[in-house]
Coordinates of C-alpha atoms in Angstrom, one line a residue:
M1 CA -112.4 10.0 59.6
I2 CA -112.5 7.4 56.8
W3 CA -110.1 7.4 53.9
F4 CA -110.9 6.0 50.5
F5 CA -108.0 5.0 48.1
T6 CA -108.8 4.3 44.4
A7 CA -106.7 3.7 41.3
N8 CA -107.2 7.3 40.2
A9 CA -105.4 8.5 43.2
R10 CA -102.3 6.4 42.8
K11 CA -100.1 9.4 41.8
H12 CA -100.8 10.8 45.3
S13 CA -100.0 7.5 47.1
F14 CA -96.7 8.7 48.6
T15 CA -98.4 11.8 50.0
F16 CA -101.2 9.7 51.3
A17 CA -98.9 7.2 52.9
M18 CA -97.0 10.0 54.6
C19 CA -100.3 11.4 56.0
L20 CA -101.1 7.9 57.4
V21 CA -97.7 7.7 59.0
V22 CA -98.1 11.1 60.6
I23 CA -101.7 10.5 61.7
G24 CA -100.8 7.0 62.9
G25 CA -97.9 8.4 65.0
M26 CA -100.3 11.0 66.4
L27 CA -102.8 8.4 67.3
S28 CA -100.1 6.1 68.8
T29 CA -98.7 8.9 70.9
T30 CA -102.3 9.9 72.0
A31 CA -103.0 6.2 72.9
V32 CA -99.8 6.0 75.0
V33 CA -100.6 9.3 76.8
L34 CA -104.1 8.1 77.5
A35 CA -102.9 4.7 78.7
Q36 CA -100.3 6.3 81.0
S37 CA -102.9 8.7 82.3
Q38 CA -105.3 5.9 83.1
I39 CA -102.5 3.9 84.8
A40 CA -101.5 7.0 86.9
S41 CA -105.0 7.0 88.3
H42 CA -104.7 3.4 89.7
P43 CA -104.0 3.1 93.4
R44 CA -100.6 2.3 94.8
L45 CA -100.0 -1.2 96.1
S46 CA -100.1 -1.2 99.9
S47 CA -98.9 -3.9 102.3
P48 CA -101.4 -6.0 104.3
P49 CA -101.2 -5.6 108.1
E50 CA -98.9 -7.9 110.0
A51 CA -99.6 -10.0 113.1
R52 CA -97.6 -12.2 115.5
S53 CA -99.0 -14.4 118.2
P54 CA -101.4 -14.1 120.0
I55 CA -103.8 -13.3 117.1
V56 CA -107.5 -12.8 117.0
L57 CA -109.1 -13.3 113.6
T58 CA -112.9 -13.1 113.0
A59 CA -115.0 -14.5 110.2
I60 CA -117.8 -12.1 109.3
N61 CA -120.2 -11.3 106.5
D62 CA -119.6 -8.0 104.7
S63 CA -122.5 -5.7 105.7
Q64 CA -123.1 -4.5 102.1
T65 CA -122.4 -7.6 100.0
G66 CA -123.1 -10.4 102.4
K67 CA -119.9 -12.1 101.3
A68 CA -117.7 -13.9 103.8
A69 CA -114.6 -12.1 104.9
F70 CA -111.9 -12.0 107.6
S71 CA -111.9 -9.1 110.1
F72 CA -108.6 -8.2 111.8
E73 CA -108.4 -5.3 114.3
G74 CA -111.7 -3.9 113.0
R75 CA -111.0 -4.0 109.3
E76 CA -111.6 -6.4 106.5
D77 CA -107.9 -6.9 105.7
A78 CA -106.4 -10.4 106.5
P79 CA -103.0 -10.0 108.2
V80 CA -99.7 -11.5 107.2
I81 CA -98.9 -13.9 110.0
R82 CA -95.2 -13.9 110.8
A83 CA -93.5 -16.5 113.0
L84 CA -90.0 -17.8 113.7
P85 CA -89.0 -21.4 113.4
G86 CA -89.6 -23.1 116.7
E87 CA -92.4 -20.6 117.6
D88 CA -96.1 -21.2 118.2
I89 CA -98.8 -19.5 116.1
R90 CA -101.5 -18.9 118.7
L91 CA -104.7 -17.8 117.1
K92 CA -108.3 -17.4 118.3
Y93 CA -110.7 -17.8 115.4
I94 CA -114.2 -16.4 116.0
N95 CA -117.1 -17.3 113.6
A96 CA -119.3 -14.2 113.7
M97 CA -120.9 -15.0 110.4
S98 CA -124.7 -15.0 110.0
T99 CA -126.7 -18.2 110.5
D100 CA -128.7 -17.2 107.4
S101 CA -126.3 -16.9 104.4
R102 CA -127.1 -15.1 101.2
E103 CA -124.6 -17.2 99.3
R104 CA -124.8 -20.6 97.7
C105 CA -122.3 -23.3 98.2
I106 CA -121.9 -26.6 96.4
D107 CA -124.9 -28.4 97.9
G108 CA -127.2 -25.4 98.5
P109 CA -127.3 -22.3 100.7
C110 CA -124.0 -21.9 102.6
M111 CA -124.1 -22.9 106.3
N112 CA -121.2 -20.5 107.1
M113 CA -119.3 -23.2 109.0
T114 CA -115.6 -22.4 108.9
N115 CA -112.1 -23.4 110.1
L116 CA -108.4 -22.7 109.1
H117 CA -105.8 -24.7 107.1
F118 CA -102.1 -23.6 107.5
H119 CA -101.1 -24.5 104.0
G120 CA -97.6 -25.9 103.6
L121 CA -96.4 -25.9 107.2
H122 CA -94.9 -29.1 108.4
V123 CA -97.1 -29.3 111.5
S124 CA -99.3 -31.8 113.2
P125 CA -102.7 -32.5 111.5
D126 CA -104.2 -33.1 115.0
S127 CA -106.2 -30.6 117.0
P128 CA -105.4 -27.8 118.0
Q129 CA -103.0 -27.5 115.1
D130 CA -103.7 -28.0 111.4
D131 CA -106.9 -30.1 111.9
V132 CA -109.4 -29.4 109.1
I133 CA -111.4 -32.6 109.7
T134 CA -112.7 -32.3 113.2
M135 CA -112.1 -28.7 114.1
M136 CA -115.1 -26.7 112.8
A137 CA -116.9 -23.6 114.0
M138 CA -120.5 -22.9 113.3
P139 CA -121.8 -19.3 113.5
G140 CA -121.4 -18.1 117.1
Q141 CA -118.6 -20.6 117.9
S142 CA -114.8 -20.1 118.0
L143 CA -111.7 -22.2 117.7
Q144 CA -108.4 -22.0 119.5
Y145 CA -105.3 -22.9 117.4
V146 CA -101.9 -23.5 118.8
V147 CA -99.7 -24.4 115.8
N148 CA -96.2 -25.6 116.8
V149 CA -93.9 -24.4 114.0
P150 CA -90.9 -26.8 114.1
L151 CA -87.3 -25.5 114.5
D152 CA -86.4 -27.0 111.1
Q153 CA -89.4 -25.5 109.3
P154 CA -88.0 -24.1 106.0
P155 CA -88.2 -20.3 106.1
G156 CA -90.4 -18.9 103.4
L157 CA -93.9 -18.0 102.3
Y158 CA -96.9 -20.1 103.3
W159 CA -100.6 -19.2 103.6
Y160 CA -103.8 -19.8 105.5
H161 CA -107.3 -20.2 104.2
T162 CA -110.6 -21.7 105.3
H163 CA -111.2 -25.4 104.6
P164 CA -114.8 -26.5 105.5
H165 CA -115.6 -29.2 103.0
G166 CA -118.5 -28.1 100.8
E167 CA -117.9 -24.4 101.5
S168 CA -114.1 -24.0 100.8
Y169 CA -114.6 -22.7 97.3
Q170 CA -117.0 -19.9 98.1
Q171 CA -115.2 -18.7 101.2
D172 CA -111.8 -18.7 99.3
L173 CA -113.5 -16.9 96.4
D174 CA -114.8 -14.3 98.8
G175 CA -111.2 -13.7 100.0
M176 CA -110.9 -15.7 103.3
S177 CA -107.1 -16.2 103.0
G178 CA -103.9 -14.6 104.0
A179 CA -100.1 -15.1 103.9
I180 CA -97.8 -16.7 106.4
V181 CA -94.1 -15.8 106.5
I182 CA -91.7 -18.0 108.4
D183 CA -88.7 -15.7 109.0
G184 CA -85.1 -16.6 108.3
I185 CA -84.8 -17.0 104.5
E186 CA -81.9 -14.5 104.5
R187 CA -79.8 -17.3 106.1
Y188 CA -79.8 -18.9 102.6
L189 CA -79.3 -15.7 100.6
P190 CA -77.8 -12.9 102.8
E191 CA -78.4 -10.2 100.2
L192 CA -82.2 -10.4 100.9
Q193 CA -81.5 -8.8 104.3
S194 CA -81.0 -5.4 102.7
M195 CA -83.9 -5.6 100.3
P196 CA -87.4 -4.1 100.7
E197 CA -90.0 -6.9 100.9
R198 CA -93.4 -7.0 99.3
V199 CA -96.0 -9.6 100.2
M200 CA -98.6 -10.0 97.5
V201 CA -101.8 -12.1 97.8
L202 CA -103.5 -12.7 94.5
R203 CA -107.3 -13.1 94.9
D204 CA -110.3 -12.9 92.6
Q205 CA -112.6 -10.2 91.5
V206 CA -115.8 -11.6 90.0
I207 CA -116.9 -10.1 86.6
G208 CA -120.6 -11.0 86.3
K209 CA -122.4 -11.0 83.0
D210 CA -125.0 -8.6 84.3
D211 CA -122.7 -6.4 86.4
P212 CA -122.4 -2.9 84.7
A213 CA -118.9 -2.5 86.2
S214 CA -117.6 -5.7 84.6
P215 CA -116.7 -4.2 81.1
G216 CA -114.7 -1.4 82.8
L217 CA -112.8 -3.9 85.0
M218 CA -112.0 -6.1 81.9
R219 CA -110.6 -3.0 80.1
T220 CA -108.7 -2.0 83.2
V221 CA -106.7 -5.3 83.3
E222 CA -106.6 -5.5 79.5
L223 CA -108.3 -8.9 79.7
S224 CA -107.3 -10.7 76.5
N225 CA -110.0 -11.9 74.1
K226 CA -107.5 -14.4 72.6
S227 CA -107.8 -17.8 74.1
C228 CA -105.0 -20.4 74.3
S229 CA -107.6 -23.1 75.2
T230 CA -110.2 -25.1 73.4
S231 CA -112.7 -24.2 76.2
T232 CA -115.6 -22.0 74.9
D233 CA -116.5 -20.6 78.3
Q234 CA -116.2 -16.9 79.0
P235 CA -113.9 -15.6 81.8
E236 CA -115.7 -15.0 85.1
R237 CA -113.0 -13.5 87.3
L238 CA -109.8 -11.5 87.2
F239 CA -106.9 -11.1 89.6
T240 CA -106.5 -8.5 92.3
V241 CA -103.3 -7.8 94.4
N242 CA -103.9 -7.3 98.1
G243 CA -107.5 -6.7 97.2
V244 CA -106.9 -4.0 94.5
V245 CA -107.4 -4.3 90.7
R246 CA -104.2 -3.4 88.8
P247 CA -102.4 -1.4 91.4
Q248 CA -99.1 0.5 90.9
I249 CA -96.0 -1.0 92.4
A250 CA -93.3 1.7 93.2
I251 CA -89.8 0.5 92.4
A252 CA -86.9 2.7 91.3
A253 CA -84.9 1.9 88.2
G254 CA -82.2 -0.6 89.3
E255 CA -83.7 -1.1 92.7
R256 CA -83.9 -4.7 93.9
Q257 CA -87.0 -5.8 95.8
F258 CA -87.9 -9.1 97.3
W259 CA -91.4 -10.2 96.2
R260 CA -93.3 -12.9 97.9
I261 CA -96.4 -13.9 95.9
V262 CA -99.2 -16.4 96.9
N263 CA -101.9 -17.4 94.4
A264 CA -104.9 -17.5 96.7
S265 CA -107.4 -17.9 93.9
P266 CA -109.7 -21.0 94.2
D267 CA -109.0 -21.9 90.5
L268 CA -107.1 -19.2 88.5
Y269 CA -103.6 -20.0 87.4
A270 CA -101.0 -17.2 87.4
D271 CA -98.3 -17.5 84.7
L272 CA -96.3 -14.5 86.0
Q273 CA -94.2 -12.4 83.8
I274 CA -92.7 -8.9 84.1
D275 CA -92.3 -7.1 80.7
G276 CA -88.7 -7.4 79.5
E277 CA -87.4 -8.5 82.9
Q278 CA -86.2 -11.7 84.5
L279 CA -87.4 -13.1 87.8
E280 CA -84.7 -14.3 90.2
V281 CA -86.6 -17.1 91.9
V282 CA -85.2 -18.1 95.4
A283 CA -88.1 -20.2 96.8
L284 CA -91.1 -22.2 95.6
D285 CA -94.0 -23.2 97.8
G286 CA -92.1 -21.9 100.9
M287 CA -89.0 -24.1 100.1
P288 CA -85.8 -22.1 99.5
L289 CA -84.0 -23.6 96.5
A290 CA -80.8 -23.6 98.5
L291 CA -82.3 -26.0 101.0
H292 CA -81.8 -29.0 98.8
D293 CA -79.3 -27.5 96.3
P294 CA -77.0 -25.1 98.1
A295 CA -74.9 -24.6 94.9
H296 CA -77.9 -23.1 93.1
P297 CA -79.8 -20.8 95.4
I298 CA -81.3 -18.8 92.5
K299 CA -83.2 -19.7 89.3
Y300 CA -83.5 -17.2 86.5
V301 CA -86.8 -17.3 84.6
S302 CA -88.7 -15.1 82.1
H303 CA -92.0 -16.3 83.5
I304 CA -93.3 -18.8 86.0
L305 CA -96.6 -20.7 86.4
V306 CA -98.0 -20.5 89.9
P307 CA -101.1 -22.8 90.2
P308 CA -103.9 -22.1 92.7
A309 CA -102.3 -22.4 96.2
G310 CA -98.7 -22.1 94.8
R311 CA -96.2 -19.5 96.0
V312 CA -93.1 -17.9 94.4
E313 CA -90.5 -15.8 96.1
A314 CA -88.3 -13.8 93.8
I315 CA -85.9 -10.9 93.5
V316 CA -87.2 -8.2 91.1
T317 CA -85.0 -5.4 89.7
G318 CA -86.7 -2.1 88.8
P319 CA -86.7 -1.6 85.0
G320 CA -85.0 1.4 83.5
G321 CA -86.1 3.5 80.5
E322 CA -89.5 5.2 79.8
A323 CA -91.4 2.2 78.5
Q324 CA -94.4 1.0 80.6
T325 CA -93.6 -2.2 82.5
S326 CA -96.3 -4.4 83.9
L327 CA -96.6 -7.6 85.9
R328 CA -99.0 -9.8 84.0
T329 CA -100.2 -13.3 83.8
L330 CA -100.0 -15.1 80.5
C331 CA -102.8 -17.2 79.0
F332 CA -102.8 -20.8 80.4
N333 CA -104.5 -23.7 78.7
T334 CA -106.4 -25.6 81.4
G335 CA -107.8 -28.2 78.9
R336 CA -111.0 -28.7 77.0
D337 CA -113.1 -29.1 80.1
G338 CA -111.2 -26.5 82.1
D339 CA -112.1 -22.9 82.9
P340 CA -110.8 -20.1 80.8
N341 CA -107.5 -18.6 82.0
P342 CA -106.8 -15.6 79.8
A343 CA -103.9 -13.2 79.8
M344 CA -104.3 -9.9 81.8
V345 CA -102.3 -7.2 83.5
I346 CA -102.0 -7.7 87.2
A347 CA -100.1 -4.6 88.2
D348 CA -97.8 -1.8 86.8
L349 CA -94.3 -1.1 87.9
I350 CA -93.7 2.6 88.2
N351 CA -90.4 4.5 88.9
S352 CA -91.8 6.5 91.8
A353 CA -91.6 6.9 95.5
G354 CA -93.9 5.3 98.1
P355 CA -95.7 3.8 99.7
Q356 CA -92.5 2.0 100.4
P357 CA -92.5 -1.7 101.2
R358 CA -91.2 -2.9 104.5
R359 CA -87.6 -3.7 104.9
H360 CA -87.0 -7.4 105.3
A361 CA -87.0 -8.2 109.0
A362 CA -83.9 -9.5 110.6
Y363 CA -83.9 -12.9 112.2
L364 CA -81.7 -12.2 115.3
N365 CA -79.6 -15.0 116.6
A366 CA -80.5 -17.1 113.7
P367 CA -78.8 -20.5 113.4
P368 CA -76.7 -21.1 110.3
P369 CA -78.6 -22.3 107.2
A370 CA -79.4 -26.0 107.2
S371 CA -79.1 -27.8 103.9
R372 CA -80.8 -31.1 103.1
P373 CA -79.3 -32.3 99.8
L374 CA -80.5 -35.9 99.4
P375 CA -78.0 -38.6 98.3
P376 CA -78.4 -39.2 94.6
E377 CA -78.6 -43.0 95.2
L378 CA -81.6 -42.4 97.5
I379 CA -83.4 -40.4 94.9
A380 CA -82.5 -43.0 92.2
R381 CA -83.8 -45.8 94.4
V382 CA -87.2 -44.1 94.9
E383 CA -87.4 -43.1 91.2
N384 CA -86.7 -46.6 90.0
S385 CA -89.1 -48.3 92.4
A386 CA -92.7 -49.2 91.6
P387 CA -95.2 -46.6 92.9
D388 CA -96.0 -47.1 96.6
F389 CA -99.4 -45.5 95.9
V390 CA -101.3 -44.2 92.8
V391 CA -103.8 -41.4 92.9
H392 CA -106.3 -41.4 90.0
F393 CA -108.2 -38.1 89.4
T394 CA -111.5 -38.7 87.5
E395 CA -114.7 -36.8 87.0
D396 CA -118.2 -37.0 85.5
K397 CA -121.4 -35.0 85.5
K398 CA -122.1 -36.1 89.1
G399 CA -118.9 -35.2 90.7
F400 CA -115.1 -35.5 91.1
Y401 CA -113.3 -38.5 92.4
I402 CA -110.0 -39.9 93.7
N403 CA -109.6 -43.6 92.9
G404 CA -113.3 -43.8 92.1
R405 CA -114.5 -42.5 95.4
K406 CA -116.1 -39.2 96.3
Y407 CA -114.9 -37.7 99.6
S408 CA -117.1 -37.8 102.8
P409 CA -116.0 -36.5 106.2
S410 CA -116.9 -39.9 107.7
D411 CA -114.6 -41.8 105.3
P412 CA -111.7 -43.9 106.7
P413 CA -108.2 -43.1 105.4
M414 CA -107.7 -44.2 101.8
T415 CA -104.0 -45.0 102.5
T416 CA -101.6 -45.3 105.4
V417 CA -97.9 -44.4 105.4
S418 CA -95.2 -45.1 107.9
I419 CA -93.3 -42.0 109.1
G420 CA -89.6 -42.1 108.5
E421 CA -89.8 -43.1 104.8
F422 CA -89.6 -41.6 101.3
N423 CA -92.3 -43.0 99.1
H424 CA -92.9 -43.0 95.3
W425 CA -96.3 -41.7 94.5
R426 CA -97.8 -41.4 91.0
V427 CA -100.7 -39.0 90.4
T428 CA -102.7 -39.6 87.2
N429 CA -105.3 -37.4 85.6
Q430 CA -107.8 -39.2 83.4
T431 CA -109.8 -36.0 82.7
L432 CA -109.7 -33.3 80.0
E433 CA -108.6 -30.5 82.4
V434 CA -105.6 -29.8 84.5
H435 CA -105.8 -30.6 88.2
P436 CA -103.3 -29.2 90.8
F437 CA -102.5 -31.9 93.4
H438 CA -101.9 -30.9 97.0
I439 CA -101.1 -32.9 100.1
H440 CA -101.3 -31.4 103.6
Q441 CA -98.3 -31.4 106.0
V442 CA -95.5 -32.4 103.6
H443 CA -93.5 -31.3 100.5
F444 CA -92.5 -33.6 97.7
L445 CA -90.0 -33.7 94.8
I446 CA -91.6 -33.8 91.4
Y447 CA -89.1 -35.5 89.2
A448 CA -91.1 -36.8 86.2
E449 CA -94.1 -35.8 84.0
N450 CA -95.8 -38.3 81.7
G451 CA -92.9 -40.7 82.3
V452 CA -90.2 -38.3 81.3
R453 CA -87.7 -37.2 83.9
L454 CA -87.6 -33.4 84.4
K455 CA -84.4 -31.5 83.8
S456 CA -85.0 -29.5 86.9
P457 CA -86.9 -31.5 89.6
Q458 CA -88.5 -29.2 92.2
W459 CA -89.7 -29.4 95.8
L460 CA -93.3 -28.3 96.0
D461 CA -96.5 -28.8 98.0
T462 CA -98.9 -28.2 95.0
V463 CA -98.2 -29.5 91.5
N464 CA -100.2 -29.5 88.2
V465 CA -101.1 -32.9 86.8
P466 CA -101.5 -32.6 83.0
V467 CA -104.5 -33.5 81.0
Q468 CA -104.7 -37.2 80.5
G469 CA -101.2 -37.4 82.0
N470 CA -99.4 -38.1 85.2
V471 CA -96.6 -37.0 87.5
D472 CA -94.2 -39.0 89.6
L473 CA -93.4 -37.7 93.1
M474 CA -90.9 -38.5 95.8
M475 CA -92.9 -38.0 99.0
D476 CA -91.0 -36.9 102.1
F477 CA -92.7 -38.7 105.0
T478 CA -89.7 -38.5 107.3
D479 CA -91.0 -35.8 109.7
P480 CA -92.1 -37.4 113.1
I481 CA -94.3 -34.4 113.8
I482 CA -96.9 -35.2 111.2
R483 CA -98.5 -38.3 112.8
G484 CA -102.3 -38.4 112.5
V485 CA -105.0 -38.2 109.8
S486 CA -104.6 -35.6 107.1
L487 CA -105.8 -34.9 103.5
F488 CA -104.7 -34.8 99.9
H489 CA -106.9 -33.3 97.2
C490 CA -107.2 -31.3 94.0
H491 CA -106.7 -27.6 94.8
L492 CA -109.3 -26.4 92.4
L493 CA -111.5 -25.9 95.4
S494 CA -114.8 -26.5 93.7
H495 CA -113.4 -29.9 92.7
E496 CA -112.4 -30.6 96.3
D497 CA -115.9 -29.5 97.5
K498 CA -117.4 -31.9 95.0
G499 CA -115.5 -34.9 96.2
M500 CA -111.9 -34.8 94.8
M501 CA -110.3 -35.3 98.2
A502 CA -109.2 -38.3 100.4
K503 CA -107.7 -39.0 103.9
I504 CA -104.3 -40.2 104.6
L505 CA -103.0 -41.7 107.9
F506 CA -99.5 -40.9 109.0
K507 CA -98.3 -43.3 111.6

């Protein structure tokens, strides 16, 4: 119905206005009812399967789509790998993918070669552990991993994904990833022991221009048409949680749950927010906050940016009231040359029963929590020193580079570090898009951005480097386990596939 309002009708303006209020209220109520009805039809969030050593994981091609996938115990559902500090992860990885791929990778048709990276674990880069350089399985071959998790491995959330150079992006986009949980975080925060635990893996759903299902998917997640970026590209993907678009998360009003979230997207950023609620962050990138700062085991935030490959572990309290509450990602500006990263709803929190999350598993006979607060004078010495090494991210129409070089598997190490030291690294970004920097085997303390010291330095294994800016890092090279040749790279995996990666020798 269309209303026309003219000067001759001014004497009826009050009546007209009241009609609009009533009709508007009716429409608003109808919209809310419709929205709630649509949300009620969304599936409930379920937990991935869990696995402990020994594990058999198979790389396959989906019979209908041809996309690469993990198969575990006969279903395409990557397990959460759980291990204790001091335990081995024993995993047989079988490549049962086709020799004739229907998918295209960076340099042409994919060859379906594959391997595994155990992201964030402080383990050896040599075979048969976290070796992504020489360990590679072609279709019909298999790999045997024996990953020695050290006794002092920080307990928390890590993840595994494939890492074949040139094919990492496509395999990760297809969903070849899963979570790793190293048990024992309740040693740092005992209240976690009594909380239900949810492991959430954020992956991608492609929304193709010619796919008739795409408009419906975009409406489902309320994909925002407002951009916070100067990029003119259109969104091409949206987030799923454990493989589901906008699931319902059951959490009673006032109930406290322990959420462990990994951003397994190859290039989407998740700026996570729960409507009207705070997140009580207890760990970032697998590192409990209490490990280096026992006096401050929790950080309260209204939202938190999780880059590709990043993880956040937080306590969430079930909201009260009747208002709809959602977990959403805010719009993130990746820069003029970056990809669009719009706001969208990821999941809905509902005051309802089941399926219930698992209770947090007890770590029996656990040792007391170890803390590693570094002496302030040590941190100051590293901060005030000249950089021991500088990483320059650059790009052009032909590729992506570190220190002017495009990665090749035959390259020698770009730099060598001596085990037993803390080093000052500076990572610079000379491009017009954000790049997340990641180094295998170690964590680092980010303490400055664009030359300004951060108020709250954080220990991470993946960090954003701002557009035409830089970050200063205190690299922890003190672990004797990590001797060998490893890698550092941009964790936008298409950039890594196109050359933005280099080797490092730990000796």
